PDB file of C-alpha atoms and ligand atoms in Angstrom:
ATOM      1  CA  UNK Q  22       2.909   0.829 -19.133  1.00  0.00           C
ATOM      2  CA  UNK Q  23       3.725   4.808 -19.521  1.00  0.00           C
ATOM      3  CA  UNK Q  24       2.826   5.779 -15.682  1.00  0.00           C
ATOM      4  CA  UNK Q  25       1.604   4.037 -12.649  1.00  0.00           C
ATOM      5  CA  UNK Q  26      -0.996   5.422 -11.603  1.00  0.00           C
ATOM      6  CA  UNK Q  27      -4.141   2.778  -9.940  1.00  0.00           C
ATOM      7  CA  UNK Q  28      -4.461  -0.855 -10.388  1.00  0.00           C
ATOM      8  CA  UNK Q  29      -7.934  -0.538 -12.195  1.00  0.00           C
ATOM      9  CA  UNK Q  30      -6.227   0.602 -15.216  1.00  0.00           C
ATOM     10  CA  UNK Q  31      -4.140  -2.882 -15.283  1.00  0.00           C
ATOM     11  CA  UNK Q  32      -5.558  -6.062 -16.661  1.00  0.00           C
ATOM     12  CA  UNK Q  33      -5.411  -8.793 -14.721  1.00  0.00           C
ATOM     13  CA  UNK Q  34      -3.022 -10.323 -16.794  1.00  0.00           C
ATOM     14  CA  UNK Q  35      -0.561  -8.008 -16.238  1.00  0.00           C
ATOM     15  CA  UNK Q  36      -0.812  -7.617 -12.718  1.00  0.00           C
ATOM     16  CA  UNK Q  37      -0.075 -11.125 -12.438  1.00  0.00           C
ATOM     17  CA  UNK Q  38       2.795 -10.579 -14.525  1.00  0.00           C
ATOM     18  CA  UNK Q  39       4.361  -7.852 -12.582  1.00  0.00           C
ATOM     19  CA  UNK Q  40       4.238 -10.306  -9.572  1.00  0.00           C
ATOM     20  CA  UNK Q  41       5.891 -13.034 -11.433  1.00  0.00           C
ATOM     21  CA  UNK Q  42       8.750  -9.893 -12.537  1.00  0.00           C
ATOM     22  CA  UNK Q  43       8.893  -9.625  -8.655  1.00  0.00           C
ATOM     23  CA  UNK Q  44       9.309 -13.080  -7.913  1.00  0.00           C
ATOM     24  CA  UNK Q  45      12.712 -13.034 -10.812  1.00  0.00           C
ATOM     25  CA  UNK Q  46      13.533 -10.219  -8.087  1.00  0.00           C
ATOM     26  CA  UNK Q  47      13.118 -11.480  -5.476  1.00  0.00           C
ATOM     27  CA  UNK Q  48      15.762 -14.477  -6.486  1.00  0.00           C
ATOM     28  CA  UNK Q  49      18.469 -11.813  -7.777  1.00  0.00           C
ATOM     29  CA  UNK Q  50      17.555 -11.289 -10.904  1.00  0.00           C
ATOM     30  CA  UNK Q  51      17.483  -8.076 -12.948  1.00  0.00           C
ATOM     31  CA  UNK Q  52      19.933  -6.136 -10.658  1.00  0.00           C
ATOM     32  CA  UNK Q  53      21.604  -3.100 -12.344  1.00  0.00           C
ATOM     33  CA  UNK Q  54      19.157  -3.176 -15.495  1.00  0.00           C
ATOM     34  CA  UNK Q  55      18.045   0.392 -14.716  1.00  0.00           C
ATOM     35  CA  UNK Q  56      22.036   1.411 -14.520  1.00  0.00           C
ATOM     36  CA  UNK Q  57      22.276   5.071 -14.784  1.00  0.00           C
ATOM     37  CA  UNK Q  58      18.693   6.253 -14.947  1.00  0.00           C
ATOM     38  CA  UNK Q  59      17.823   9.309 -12.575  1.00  0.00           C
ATOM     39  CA  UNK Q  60      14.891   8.829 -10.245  1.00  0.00           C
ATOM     40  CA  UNK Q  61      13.132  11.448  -8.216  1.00  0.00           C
ATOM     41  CA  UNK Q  62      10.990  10.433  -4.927  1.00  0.00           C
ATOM     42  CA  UNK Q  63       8.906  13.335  -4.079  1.00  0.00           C
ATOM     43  CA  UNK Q  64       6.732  12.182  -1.103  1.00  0.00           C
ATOM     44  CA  UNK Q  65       4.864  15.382   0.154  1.00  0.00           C
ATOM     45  CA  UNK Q  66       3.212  13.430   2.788  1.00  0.00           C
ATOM     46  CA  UNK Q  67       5.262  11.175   5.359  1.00  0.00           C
ATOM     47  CA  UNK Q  68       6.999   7.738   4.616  1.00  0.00           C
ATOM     48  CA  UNK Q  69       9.100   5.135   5.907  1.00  0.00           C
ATOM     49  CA  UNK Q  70       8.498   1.768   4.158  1.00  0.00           C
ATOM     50  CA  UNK Q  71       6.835   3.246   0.714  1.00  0.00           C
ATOM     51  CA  UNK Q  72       9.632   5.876  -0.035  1.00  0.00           C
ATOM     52  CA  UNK Q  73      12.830   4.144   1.038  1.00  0.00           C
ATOM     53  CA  UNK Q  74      11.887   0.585  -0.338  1.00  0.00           C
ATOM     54  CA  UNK Q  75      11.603   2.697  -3.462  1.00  0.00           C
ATOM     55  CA  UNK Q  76      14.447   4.264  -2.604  1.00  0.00           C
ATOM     56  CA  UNK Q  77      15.910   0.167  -1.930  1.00  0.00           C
ATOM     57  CA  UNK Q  78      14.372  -0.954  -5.626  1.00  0.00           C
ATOM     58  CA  UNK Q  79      15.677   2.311  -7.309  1.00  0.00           C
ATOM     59  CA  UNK Q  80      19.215   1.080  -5.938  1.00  0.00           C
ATOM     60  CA  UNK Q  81      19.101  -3.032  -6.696  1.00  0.00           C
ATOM     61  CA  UNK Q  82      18.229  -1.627 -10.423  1.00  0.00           C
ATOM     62  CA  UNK Q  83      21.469   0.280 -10.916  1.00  0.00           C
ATOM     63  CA  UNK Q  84      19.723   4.313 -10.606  1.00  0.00           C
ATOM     64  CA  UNK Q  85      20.552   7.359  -9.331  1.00  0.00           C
ATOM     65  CA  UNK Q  86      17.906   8.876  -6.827  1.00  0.00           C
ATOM     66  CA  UNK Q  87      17.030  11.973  -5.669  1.00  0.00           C
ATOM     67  CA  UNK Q  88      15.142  12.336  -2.324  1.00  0.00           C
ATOM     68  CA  UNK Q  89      13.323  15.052  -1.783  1.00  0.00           C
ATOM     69  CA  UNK Q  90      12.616  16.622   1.820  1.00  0.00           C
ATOM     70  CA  UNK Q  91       9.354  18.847   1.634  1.00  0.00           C
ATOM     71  CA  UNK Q  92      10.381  20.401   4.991  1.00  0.00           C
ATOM     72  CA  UNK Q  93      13.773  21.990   3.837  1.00  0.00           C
ATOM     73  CA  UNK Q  94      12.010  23.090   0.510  1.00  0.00           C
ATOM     74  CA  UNK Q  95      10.644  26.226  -1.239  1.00  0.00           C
ATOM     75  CA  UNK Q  96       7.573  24.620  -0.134  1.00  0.00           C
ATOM     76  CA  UNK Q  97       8.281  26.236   2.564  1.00  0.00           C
ATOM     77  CA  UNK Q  98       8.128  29.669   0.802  1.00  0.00           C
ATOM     78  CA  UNK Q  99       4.543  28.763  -0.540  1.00  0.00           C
ATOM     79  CA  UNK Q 100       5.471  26.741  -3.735  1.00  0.00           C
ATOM     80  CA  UNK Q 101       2.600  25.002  -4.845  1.00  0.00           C
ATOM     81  CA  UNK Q 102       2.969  20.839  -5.330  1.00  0.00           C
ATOM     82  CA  UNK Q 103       2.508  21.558  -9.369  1.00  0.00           C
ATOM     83  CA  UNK Q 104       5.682  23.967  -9.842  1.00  0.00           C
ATOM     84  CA  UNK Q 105       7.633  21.563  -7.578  1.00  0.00           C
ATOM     85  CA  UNK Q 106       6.605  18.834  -9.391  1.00  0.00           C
ATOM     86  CA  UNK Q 107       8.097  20.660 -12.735  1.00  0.00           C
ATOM     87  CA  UNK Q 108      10.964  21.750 -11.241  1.00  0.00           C
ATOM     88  CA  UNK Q 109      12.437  18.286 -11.230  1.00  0.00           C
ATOM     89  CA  UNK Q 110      11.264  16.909 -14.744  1.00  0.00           C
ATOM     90  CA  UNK Q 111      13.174  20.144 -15.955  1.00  0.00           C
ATOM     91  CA  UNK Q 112      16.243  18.670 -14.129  1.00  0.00           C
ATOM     92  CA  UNK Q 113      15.959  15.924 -16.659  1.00  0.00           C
ATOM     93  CA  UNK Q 114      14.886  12.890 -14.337  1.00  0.00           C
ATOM     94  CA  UNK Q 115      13.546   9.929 -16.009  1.00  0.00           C
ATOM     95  CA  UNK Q 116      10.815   9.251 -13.182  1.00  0.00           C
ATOM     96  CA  UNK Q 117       8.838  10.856 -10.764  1.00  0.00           C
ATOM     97  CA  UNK Q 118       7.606   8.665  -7.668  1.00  0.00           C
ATOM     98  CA  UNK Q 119       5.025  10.967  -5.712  1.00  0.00           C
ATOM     99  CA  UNK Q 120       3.392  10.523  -2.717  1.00  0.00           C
ATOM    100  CA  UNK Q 121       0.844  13.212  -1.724  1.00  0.00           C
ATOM    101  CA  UNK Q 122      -2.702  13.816   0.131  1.00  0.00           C
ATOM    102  CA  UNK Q 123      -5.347  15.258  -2.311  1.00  0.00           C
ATOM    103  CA  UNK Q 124      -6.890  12.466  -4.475  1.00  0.00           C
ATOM    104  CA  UNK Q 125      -5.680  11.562  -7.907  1.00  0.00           C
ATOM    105  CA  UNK Q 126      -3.203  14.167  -7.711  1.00  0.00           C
ATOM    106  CA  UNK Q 127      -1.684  12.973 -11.107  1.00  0.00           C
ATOM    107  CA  UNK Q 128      -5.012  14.318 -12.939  1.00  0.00           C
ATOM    108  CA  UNK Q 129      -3.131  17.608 -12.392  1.00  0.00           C
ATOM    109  CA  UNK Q 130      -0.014  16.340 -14.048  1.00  0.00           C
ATOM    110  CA  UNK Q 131      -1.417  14.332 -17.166  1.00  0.00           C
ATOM    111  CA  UNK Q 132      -0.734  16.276 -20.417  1.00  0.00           C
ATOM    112  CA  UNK Q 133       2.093  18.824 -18.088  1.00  0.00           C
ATOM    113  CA  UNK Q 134       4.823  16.792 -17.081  1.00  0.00           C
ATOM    114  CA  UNK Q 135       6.345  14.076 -19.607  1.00  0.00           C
ATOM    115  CA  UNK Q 136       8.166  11.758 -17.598  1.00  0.00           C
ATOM    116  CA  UNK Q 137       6.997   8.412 -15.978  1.00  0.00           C
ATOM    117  CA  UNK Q 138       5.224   8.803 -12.796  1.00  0.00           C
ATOM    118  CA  UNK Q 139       4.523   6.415 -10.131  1.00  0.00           C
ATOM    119  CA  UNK Q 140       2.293   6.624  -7.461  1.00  0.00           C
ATOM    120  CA  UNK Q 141       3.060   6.099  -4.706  1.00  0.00           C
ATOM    121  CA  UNK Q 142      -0.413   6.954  -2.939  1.00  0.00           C
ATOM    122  CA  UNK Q 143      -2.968   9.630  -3.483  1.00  0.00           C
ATOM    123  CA  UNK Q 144      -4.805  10.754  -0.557  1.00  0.00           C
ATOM    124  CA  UNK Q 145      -7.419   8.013   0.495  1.00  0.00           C
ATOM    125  CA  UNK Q 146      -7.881   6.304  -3.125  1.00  0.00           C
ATOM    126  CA  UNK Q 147      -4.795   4.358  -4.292  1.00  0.00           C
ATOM    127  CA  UNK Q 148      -1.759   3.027  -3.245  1.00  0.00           C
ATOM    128  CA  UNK Q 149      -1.046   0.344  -6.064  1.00  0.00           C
ATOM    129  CA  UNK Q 150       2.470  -1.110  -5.349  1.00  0.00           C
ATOM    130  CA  UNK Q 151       0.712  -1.327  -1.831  1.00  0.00           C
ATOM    131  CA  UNK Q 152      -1.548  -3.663  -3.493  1.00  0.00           C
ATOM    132  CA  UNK Q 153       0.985  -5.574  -5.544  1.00  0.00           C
ATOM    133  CA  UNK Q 154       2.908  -6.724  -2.615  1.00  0.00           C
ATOM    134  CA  UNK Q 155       0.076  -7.831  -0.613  1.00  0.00           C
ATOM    135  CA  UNK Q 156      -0.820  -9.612  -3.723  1.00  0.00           C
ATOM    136  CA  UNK Q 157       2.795 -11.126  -3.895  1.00  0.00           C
ATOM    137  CA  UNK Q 158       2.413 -12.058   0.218  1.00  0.00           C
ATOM    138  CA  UNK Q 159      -1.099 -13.543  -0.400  1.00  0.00           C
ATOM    139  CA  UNK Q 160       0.145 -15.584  -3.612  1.00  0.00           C
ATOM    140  CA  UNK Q 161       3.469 -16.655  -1.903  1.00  0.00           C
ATOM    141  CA  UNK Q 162       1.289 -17.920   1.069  1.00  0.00           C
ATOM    142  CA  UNK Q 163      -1.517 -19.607  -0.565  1.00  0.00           C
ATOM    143  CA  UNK Q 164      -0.348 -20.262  -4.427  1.00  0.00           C
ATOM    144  CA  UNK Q 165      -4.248 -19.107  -5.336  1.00  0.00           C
ATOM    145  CA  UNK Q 166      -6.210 -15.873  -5.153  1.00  0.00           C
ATOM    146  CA  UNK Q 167      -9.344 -17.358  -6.110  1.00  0.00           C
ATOM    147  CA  UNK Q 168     -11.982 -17.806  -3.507  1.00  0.00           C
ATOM    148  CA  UNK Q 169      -9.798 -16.757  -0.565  1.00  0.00           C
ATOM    149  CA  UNK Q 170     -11.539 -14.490   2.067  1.00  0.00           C
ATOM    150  CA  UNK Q 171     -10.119 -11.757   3.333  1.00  0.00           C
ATOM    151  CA  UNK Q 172     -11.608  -9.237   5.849  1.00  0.00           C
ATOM    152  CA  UNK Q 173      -9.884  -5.271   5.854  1.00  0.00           C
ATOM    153  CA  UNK Q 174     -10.415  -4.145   9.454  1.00  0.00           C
ATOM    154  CA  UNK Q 175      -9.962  -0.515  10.558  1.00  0.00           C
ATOM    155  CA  UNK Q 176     -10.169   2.187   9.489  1.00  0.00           C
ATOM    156  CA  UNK Q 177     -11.160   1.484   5.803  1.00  0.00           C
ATOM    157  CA  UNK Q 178     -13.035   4.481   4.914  1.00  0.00           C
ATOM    158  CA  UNK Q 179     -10.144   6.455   4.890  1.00  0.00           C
ATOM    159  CA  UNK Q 180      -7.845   3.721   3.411  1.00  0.00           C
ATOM    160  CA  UNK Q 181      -5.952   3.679   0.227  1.00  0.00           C
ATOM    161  CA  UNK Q 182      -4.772   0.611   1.087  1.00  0.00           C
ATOM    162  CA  UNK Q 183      -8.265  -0.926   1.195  1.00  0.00           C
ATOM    163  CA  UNK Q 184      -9.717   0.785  -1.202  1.00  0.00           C
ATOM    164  CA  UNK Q 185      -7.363  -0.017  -3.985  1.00  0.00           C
ATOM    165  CA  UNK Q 186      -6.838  -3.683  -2.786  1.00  0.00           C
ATOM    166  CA  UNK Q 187     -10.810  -4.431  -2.384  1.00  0.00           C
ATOM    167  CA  UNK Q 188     -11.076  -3.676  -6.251  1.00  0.00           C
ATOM    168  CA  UNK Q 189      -8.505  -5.359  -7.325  1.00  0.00           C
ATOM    169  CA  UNK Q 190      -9.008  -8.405  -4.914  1.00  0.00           C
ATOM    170  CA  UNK Q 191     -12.733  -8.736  -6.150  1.00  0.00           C
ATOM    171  CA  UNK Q 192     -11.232  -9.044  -9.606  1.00  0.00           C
ATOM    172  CA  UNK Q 193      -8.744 -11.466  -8.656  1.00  0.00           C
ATOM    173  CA  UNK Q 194     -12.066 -13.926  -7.291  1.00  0.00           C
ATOM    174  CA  UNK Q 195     -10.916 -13.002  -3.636  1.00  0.00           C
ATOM    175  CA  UNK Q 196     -13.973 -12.025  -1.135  1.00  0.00           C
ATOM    176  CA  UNK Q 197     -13.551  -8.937   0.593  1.00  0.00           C
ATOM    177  CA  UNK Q 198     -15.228  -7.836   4.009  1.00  0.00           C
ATOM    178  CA  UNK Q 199     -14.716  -5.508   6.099  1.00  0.00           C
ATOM    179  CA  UNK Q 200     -14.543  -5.014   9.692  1.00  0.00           C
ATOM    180  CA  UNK Q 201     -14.058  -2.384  12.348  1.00  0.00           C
ATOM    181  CA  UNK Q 202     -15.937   0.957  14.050  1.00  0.00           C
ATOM    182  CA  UNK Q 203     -19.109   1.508  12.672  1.00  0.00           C
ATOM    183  CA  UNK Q 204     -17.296   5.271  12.042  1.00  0.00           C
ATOM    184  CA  UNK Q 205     -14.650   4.167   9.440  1.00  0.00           C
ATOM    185  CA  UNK Q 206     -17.070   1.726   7.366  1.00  0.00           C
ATOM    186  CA  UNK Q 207     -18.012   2.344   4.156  1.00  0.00           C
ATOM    187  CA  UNK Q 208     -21.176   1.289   3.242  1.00  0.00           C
ATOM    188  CA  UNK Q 209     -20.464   0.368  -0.505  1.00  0.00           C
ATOM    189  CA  UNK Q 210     -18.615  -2.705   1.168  1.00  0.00           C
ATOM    190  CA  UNK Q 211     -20.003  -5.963   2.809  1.00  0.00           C
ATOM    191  CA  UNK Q 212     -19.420  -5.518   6.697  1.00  0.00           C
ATOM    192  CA  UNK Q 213     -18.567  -8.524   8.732  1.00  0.00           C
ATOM    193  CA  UNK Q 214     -18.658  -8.567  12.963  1.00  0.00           C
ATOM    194  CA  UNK Q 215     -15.006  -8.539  13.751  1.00  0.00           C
ATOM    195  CA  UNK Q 216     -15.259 -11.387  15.512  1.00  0.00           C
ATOM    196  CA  UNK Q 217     -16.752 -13.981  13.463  1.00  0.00           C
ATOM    197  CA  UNK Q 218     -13.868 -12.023  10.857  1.00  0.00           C
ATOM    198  CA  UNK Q 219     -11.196 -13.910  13.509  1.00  0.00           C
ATOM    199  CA  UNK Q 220     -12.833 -16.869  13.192  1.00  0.00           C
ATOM    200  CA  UNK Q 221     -13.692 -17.350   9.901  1.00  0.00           C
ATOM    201  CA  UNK Q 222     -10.944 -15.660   7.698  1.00  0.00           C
ATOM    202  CA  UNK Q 223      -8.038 -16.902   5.267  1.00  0.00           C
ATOM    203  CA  UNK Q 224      -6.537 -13.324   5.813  1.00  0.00           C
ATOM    204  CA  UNK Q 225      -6.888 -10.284   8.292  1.00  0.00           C
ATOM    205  CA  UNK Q 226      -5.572  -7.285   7.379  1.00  0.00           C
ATOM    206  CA  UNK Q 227      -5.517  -4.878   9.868  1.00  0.00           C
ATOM    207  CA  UNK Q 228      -5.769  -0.825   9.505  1.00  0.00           C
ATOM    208  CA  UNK Q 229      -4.129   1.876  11.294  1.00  0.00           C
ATOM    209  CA  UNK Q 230      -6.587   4.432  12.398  1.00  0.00           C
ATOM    210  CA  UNK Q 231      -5.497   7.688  10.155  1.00  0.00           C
ATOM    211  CA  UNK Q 232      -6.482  10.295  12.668  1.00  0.00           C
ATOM    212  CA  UNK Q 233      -3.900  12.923  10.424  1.00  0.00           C
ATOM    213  CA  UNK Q 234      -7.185  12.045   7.722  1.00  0.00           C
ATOM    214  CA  UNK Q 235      -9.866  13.091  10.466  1.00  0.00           C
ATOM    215  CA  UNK Q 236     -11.840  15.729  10.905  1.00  0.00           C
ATOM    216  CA  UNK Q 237     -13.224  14.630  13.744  1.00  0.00           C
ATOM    217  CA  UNK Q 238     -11.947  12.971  17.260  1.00  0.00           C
ATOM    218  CA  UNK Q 239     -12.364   9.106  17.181  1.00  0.00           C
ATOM    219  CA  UNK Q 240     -15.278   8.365  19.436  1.00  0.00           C
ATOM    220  CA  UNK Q 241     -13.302   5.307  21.039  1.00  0.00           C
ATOM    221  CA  UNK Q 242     -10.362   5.760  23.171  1.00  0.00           C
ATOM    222  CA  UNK Q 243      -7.667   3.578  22.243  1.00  0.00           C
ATOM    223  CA  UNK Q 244      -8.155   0.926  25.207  1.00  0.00           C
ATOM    224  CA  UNK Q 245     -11.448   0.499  24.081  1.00  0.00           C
ATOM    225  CA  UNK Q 246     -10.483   0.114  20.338  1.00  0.00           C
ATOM    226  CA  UNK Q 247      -7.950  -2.718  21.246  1.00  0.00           C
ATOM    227  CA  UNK Q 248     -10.416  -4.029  23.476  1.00  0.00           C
ATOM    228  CA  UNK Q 249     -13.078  -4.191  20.361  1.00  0.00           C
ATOM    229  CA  UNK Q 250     -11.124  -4.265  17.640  1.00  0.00           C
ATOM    230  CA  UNK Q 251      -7.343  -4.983  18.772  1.00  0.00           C
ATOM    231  CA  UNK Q 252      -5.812  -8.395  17.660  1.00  0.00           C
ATOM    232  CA  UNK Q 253      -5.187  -9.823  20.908  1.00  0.00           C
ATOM    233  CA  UNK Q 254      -3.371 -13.123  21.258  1.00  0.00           C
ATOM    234  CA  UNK Q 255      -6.576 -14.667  22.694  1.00  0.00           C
ATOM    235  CA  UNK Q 256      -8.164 -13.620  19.210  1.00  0.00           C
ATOM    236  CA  UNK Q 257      -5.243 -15.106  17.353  1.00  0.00           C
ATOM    237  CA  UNK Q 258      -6.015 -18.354  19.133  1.00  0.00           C
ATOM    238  CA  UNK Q 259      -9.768 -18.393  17.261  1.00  0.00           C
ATOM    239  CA  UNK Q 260      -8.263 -17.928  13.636  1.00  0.00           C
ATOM    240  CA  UNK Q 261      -8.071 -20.580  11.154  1.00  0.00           C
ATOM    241  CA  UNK Q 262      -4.941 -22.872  10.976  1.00  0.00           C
ATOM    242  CA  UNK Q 263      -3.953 -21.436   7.888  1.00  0.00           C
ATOM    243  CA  UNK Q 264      -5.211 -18.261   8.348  1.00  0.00           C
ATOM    244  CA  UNK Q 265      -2.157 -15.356   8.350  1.00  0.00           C
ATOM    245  CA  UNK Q 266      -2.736 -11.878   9.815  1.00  0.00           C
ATOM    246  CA  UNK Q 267      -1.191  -8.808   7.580  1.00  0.00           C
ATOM    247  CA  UNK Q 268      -0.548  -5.023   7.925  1.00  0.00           C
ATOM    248  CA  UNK Q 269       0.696  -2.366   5.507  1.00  0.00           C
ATOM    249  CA  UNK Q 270       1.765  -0.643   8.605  1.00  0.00           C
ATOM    250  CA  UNK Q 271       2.971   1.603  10.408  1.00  0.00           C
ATOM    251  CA  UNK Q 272       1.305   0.136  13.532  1.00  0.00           C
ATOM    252  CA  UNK Q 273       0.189   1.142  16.534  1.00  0.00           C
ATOM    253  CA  UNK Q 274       0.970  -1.536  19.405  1.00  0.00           C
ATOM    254  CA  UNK Q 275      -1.851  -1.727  21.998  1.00  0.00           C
ATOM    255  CA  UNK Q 276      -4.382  -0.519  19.910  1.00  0.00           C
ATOM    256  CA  UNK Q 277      -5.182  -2.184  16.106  1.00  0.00           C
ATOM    257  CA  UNK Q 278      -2.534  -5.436  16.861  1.00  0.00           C
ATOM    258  CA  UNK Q 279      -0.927  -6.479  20.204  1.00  0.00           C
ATOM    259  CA  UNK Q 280       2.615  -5.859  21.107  1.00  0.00           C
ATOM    260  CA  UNK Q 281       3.131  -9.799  21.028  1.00  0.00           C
ATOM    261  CA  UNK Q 282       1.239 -10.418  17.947  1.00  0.00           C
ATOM    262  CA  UNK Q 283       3.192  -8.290  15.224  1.00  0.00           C
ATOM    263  CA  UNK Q 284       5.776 -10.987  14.923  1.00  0.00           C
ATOM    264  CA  UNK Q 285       3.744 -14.119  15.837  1.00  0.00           C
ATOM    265  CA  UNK Q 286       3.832 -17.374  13.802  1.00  0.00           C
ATOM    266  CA  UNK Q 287       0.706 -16.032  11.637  1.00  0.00           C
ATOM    267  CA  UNK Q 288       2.027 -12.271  11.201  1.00  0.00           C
ATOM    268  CA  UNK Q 289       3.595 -11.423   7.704  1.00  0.00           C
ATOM    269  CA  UNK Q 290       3.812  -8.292   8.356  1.00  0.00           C
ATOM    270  CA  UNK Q 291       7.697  -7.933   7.689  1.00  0.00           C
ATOM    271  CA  UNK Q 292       7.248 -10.340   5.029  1.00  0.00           C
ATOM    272  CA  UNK Q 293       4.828  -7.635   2.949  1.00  0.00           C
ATOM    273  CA  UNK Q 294       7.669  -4.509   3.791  1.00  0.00           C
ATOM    274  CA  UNK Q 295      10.469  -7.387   2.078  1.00  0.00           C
ATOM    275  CA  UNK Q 296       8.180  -8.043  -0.723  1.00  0.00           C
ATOM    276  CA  UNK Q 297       7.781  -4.032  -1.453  1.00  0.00           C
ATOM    277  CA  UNK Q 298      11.211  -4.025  -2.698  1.00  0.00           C
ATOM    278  CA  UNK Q 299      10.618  -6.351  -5.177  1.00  0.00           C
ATOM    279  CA  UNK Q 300       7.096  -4.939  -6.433  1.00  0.00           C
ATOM    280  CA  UNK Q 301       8.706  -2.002  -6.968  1.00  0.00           C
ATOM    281  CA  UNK Q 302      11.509  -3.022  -8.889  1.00  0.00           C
ATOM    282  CA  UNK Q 303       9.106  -4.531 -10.677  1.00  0.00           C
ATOM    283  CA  UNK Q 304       6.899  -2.066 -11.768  1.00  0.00           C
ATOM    284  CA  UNK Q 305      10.057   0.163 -12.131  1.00  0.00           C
ATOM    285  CA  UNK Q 306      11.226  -2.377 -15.282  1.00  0.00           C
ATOM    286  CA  UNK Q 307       7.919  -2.639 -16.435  1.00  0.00           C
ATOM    287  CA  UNK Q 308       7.826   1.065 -17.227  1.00  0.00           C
ATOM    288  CA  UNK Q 309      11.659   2.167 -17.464  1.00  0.00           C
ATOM    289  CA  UNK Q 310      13.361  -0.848 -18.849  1.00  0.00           C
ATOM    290  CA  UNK Q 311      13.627  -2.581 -21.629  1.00  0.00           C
ATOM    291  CA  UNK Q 312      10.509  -5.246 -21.646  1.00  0.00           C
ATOM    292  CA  UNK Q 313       7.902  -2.208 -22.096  1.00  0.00           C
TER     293      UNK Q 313
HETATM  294  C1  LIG W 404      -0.120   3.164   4.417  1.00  0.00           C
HETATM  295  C2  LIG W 404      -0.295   4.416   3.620  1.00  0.00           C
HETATM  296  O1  LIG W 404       0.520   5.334   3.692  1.00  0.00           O
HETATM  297  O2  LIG W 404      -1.288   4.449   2.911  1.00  0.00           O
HETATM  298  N1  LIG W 404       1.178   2.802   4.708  1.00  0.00           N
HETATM  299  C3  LIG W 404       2.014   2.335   3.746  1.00  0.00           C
HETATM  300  O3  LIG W 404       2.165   2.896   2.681  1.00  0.00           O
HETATM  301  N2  LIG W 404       2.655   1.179   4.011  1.00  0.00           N
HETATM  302  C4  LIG W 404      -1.063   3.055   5.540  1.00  0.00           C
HETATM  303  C5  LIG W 404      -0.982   4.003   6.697  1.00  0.00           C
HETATM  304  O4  LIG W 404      -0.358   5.048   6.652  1.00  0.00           O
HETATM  305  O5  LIG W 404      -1.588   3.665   7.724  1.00  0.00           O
END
């Protein structure tokens, strides 16, 4: 692996084998092997669990990281994202973890810039260490992918999150549905009535709605989202036994999950940000250390 840019242009073989490098992080292993390498996280759009559980991994693997902060920038002084993006491979850095809003903004970089980049989401397409922990959640949970069923509910049509985890879910022998306001479907996807979705899923994975991706004002207030679409506790009373509820968050309370069902018996919510850590040391080794 040179870059890391999408899931799609991974085998399956070694997606499963950057969650069993996770798991050998996840029990201690591999600490320090990046010692002394210089990382860069340039997130041009907002971040809490993506950049700093980077920012986590970059540490656990012995490197020295650079955060960037678009707001006290010569962004500022109208900068494009390109000559920032240059400005810190010339520091030397040896890898670039970017977070921005247009779509497959690395296109822009292939062939320019020369040092490892990871992505760390691209505008509604991909978000593949997203992917790669809820991968890790679902095969810590269940031991299996195949056959599981899964239903994405929200706001999908805007979703890097779904997107990139439908794809690689459907590879994996997982069935994907999704669920939600007839405004954020996408009709390439099978649609399933939310809630036959309670009833009947292994997994739900519930979506923020990403009005900052919006053009236009939802049609639903939020009471009457939550009211629809909201994981109540009442709803969580209809899943499957089994059955665990998941969220790349950040979450609204009150409107896609109740206040008292983030942290309820079925919620791995905090169990997906603990796993990002170790995805991303992961995919960090993969492409930085040694095992290439
Ligand atoms: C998501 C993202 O940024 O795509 N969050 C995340 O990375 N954990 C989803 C979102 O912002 O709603």
């Amino acid at each position: 692996m040179e870059n890391c840019f999408r899931l799609k242009e991974l085998q399956i073989e070694e997606i499963l084998s950057l969650l069993d490098l996770a798991e050998e992080c996840r029990l201690g292993k591999h600490c320090n092997e990046l010692n002394g390498k210089l990382i860069a996280n340039l997130f041009f759009e907002p971040s809490t669990r993506t950049q700093y559980s980077f920012n986590t991994a970059e540490e656990r693997l012995g490197c020295k990281v650079i955060n960037f902060n678009p707001q006290a920038s010569s962004l500022q002084k109208g900068e494009s994202f390109y000559d920032t993006v240059k400005t810190f491979e010339s520091f030397g850095v040896d890898g670039l973890v970017i977070r921005d809003r247009a779509d497959e903004y690395y296109r822009s970089l292939i062939g320019k810039i020369h040092c490892p980049i990871f992505n760390a989401g691209d505008g509604k397409k991909d978000h593949p260490t997203q992917s790669l922990l809820d991968l890790l959640t679902i095969r810590q949970e269940f031991g299996h992918f195949e056959g599981l069923k899964i239903a994405i509910v929200g706001d999908v049509k805007y979703s890097r999150v779904a997107h990139t985890n439908i794809e690689v879910m459907e590879r994996l022998g997982m069935q994907c549905f999704i669920s939600g306001p007839e405004e954020y479907r996408d009709k390439e996807y099978q649609y399933l009535n939310f809630e036959q979705a309670v009833r009947e899923m292994d997994i739900l994975m519930l979506l923020r709605v990403q009005h900052e991706r919006h053009e236009q004002k939802m049609t639903l207030s939020t009471e009457e989202y939550h009211q629809q679409f909201g994981l109540t506790p009442a709803r969580v009373k209809q899943m499957q036994e089994h059955a665990i509820i998941m969220h790349p968050a950040p979450f609204n309370r009150g409107v896609e999950i109740a206040d008292e069902v983030v942290e309820c018996e079925k919620s791995r919510i905090f169990k997906q940000i603990q796993n990002g850590v170790y995805v991303r040391m992961a995919v960090l080794l993969k492409v930085l250390g040694e095992r290439r």
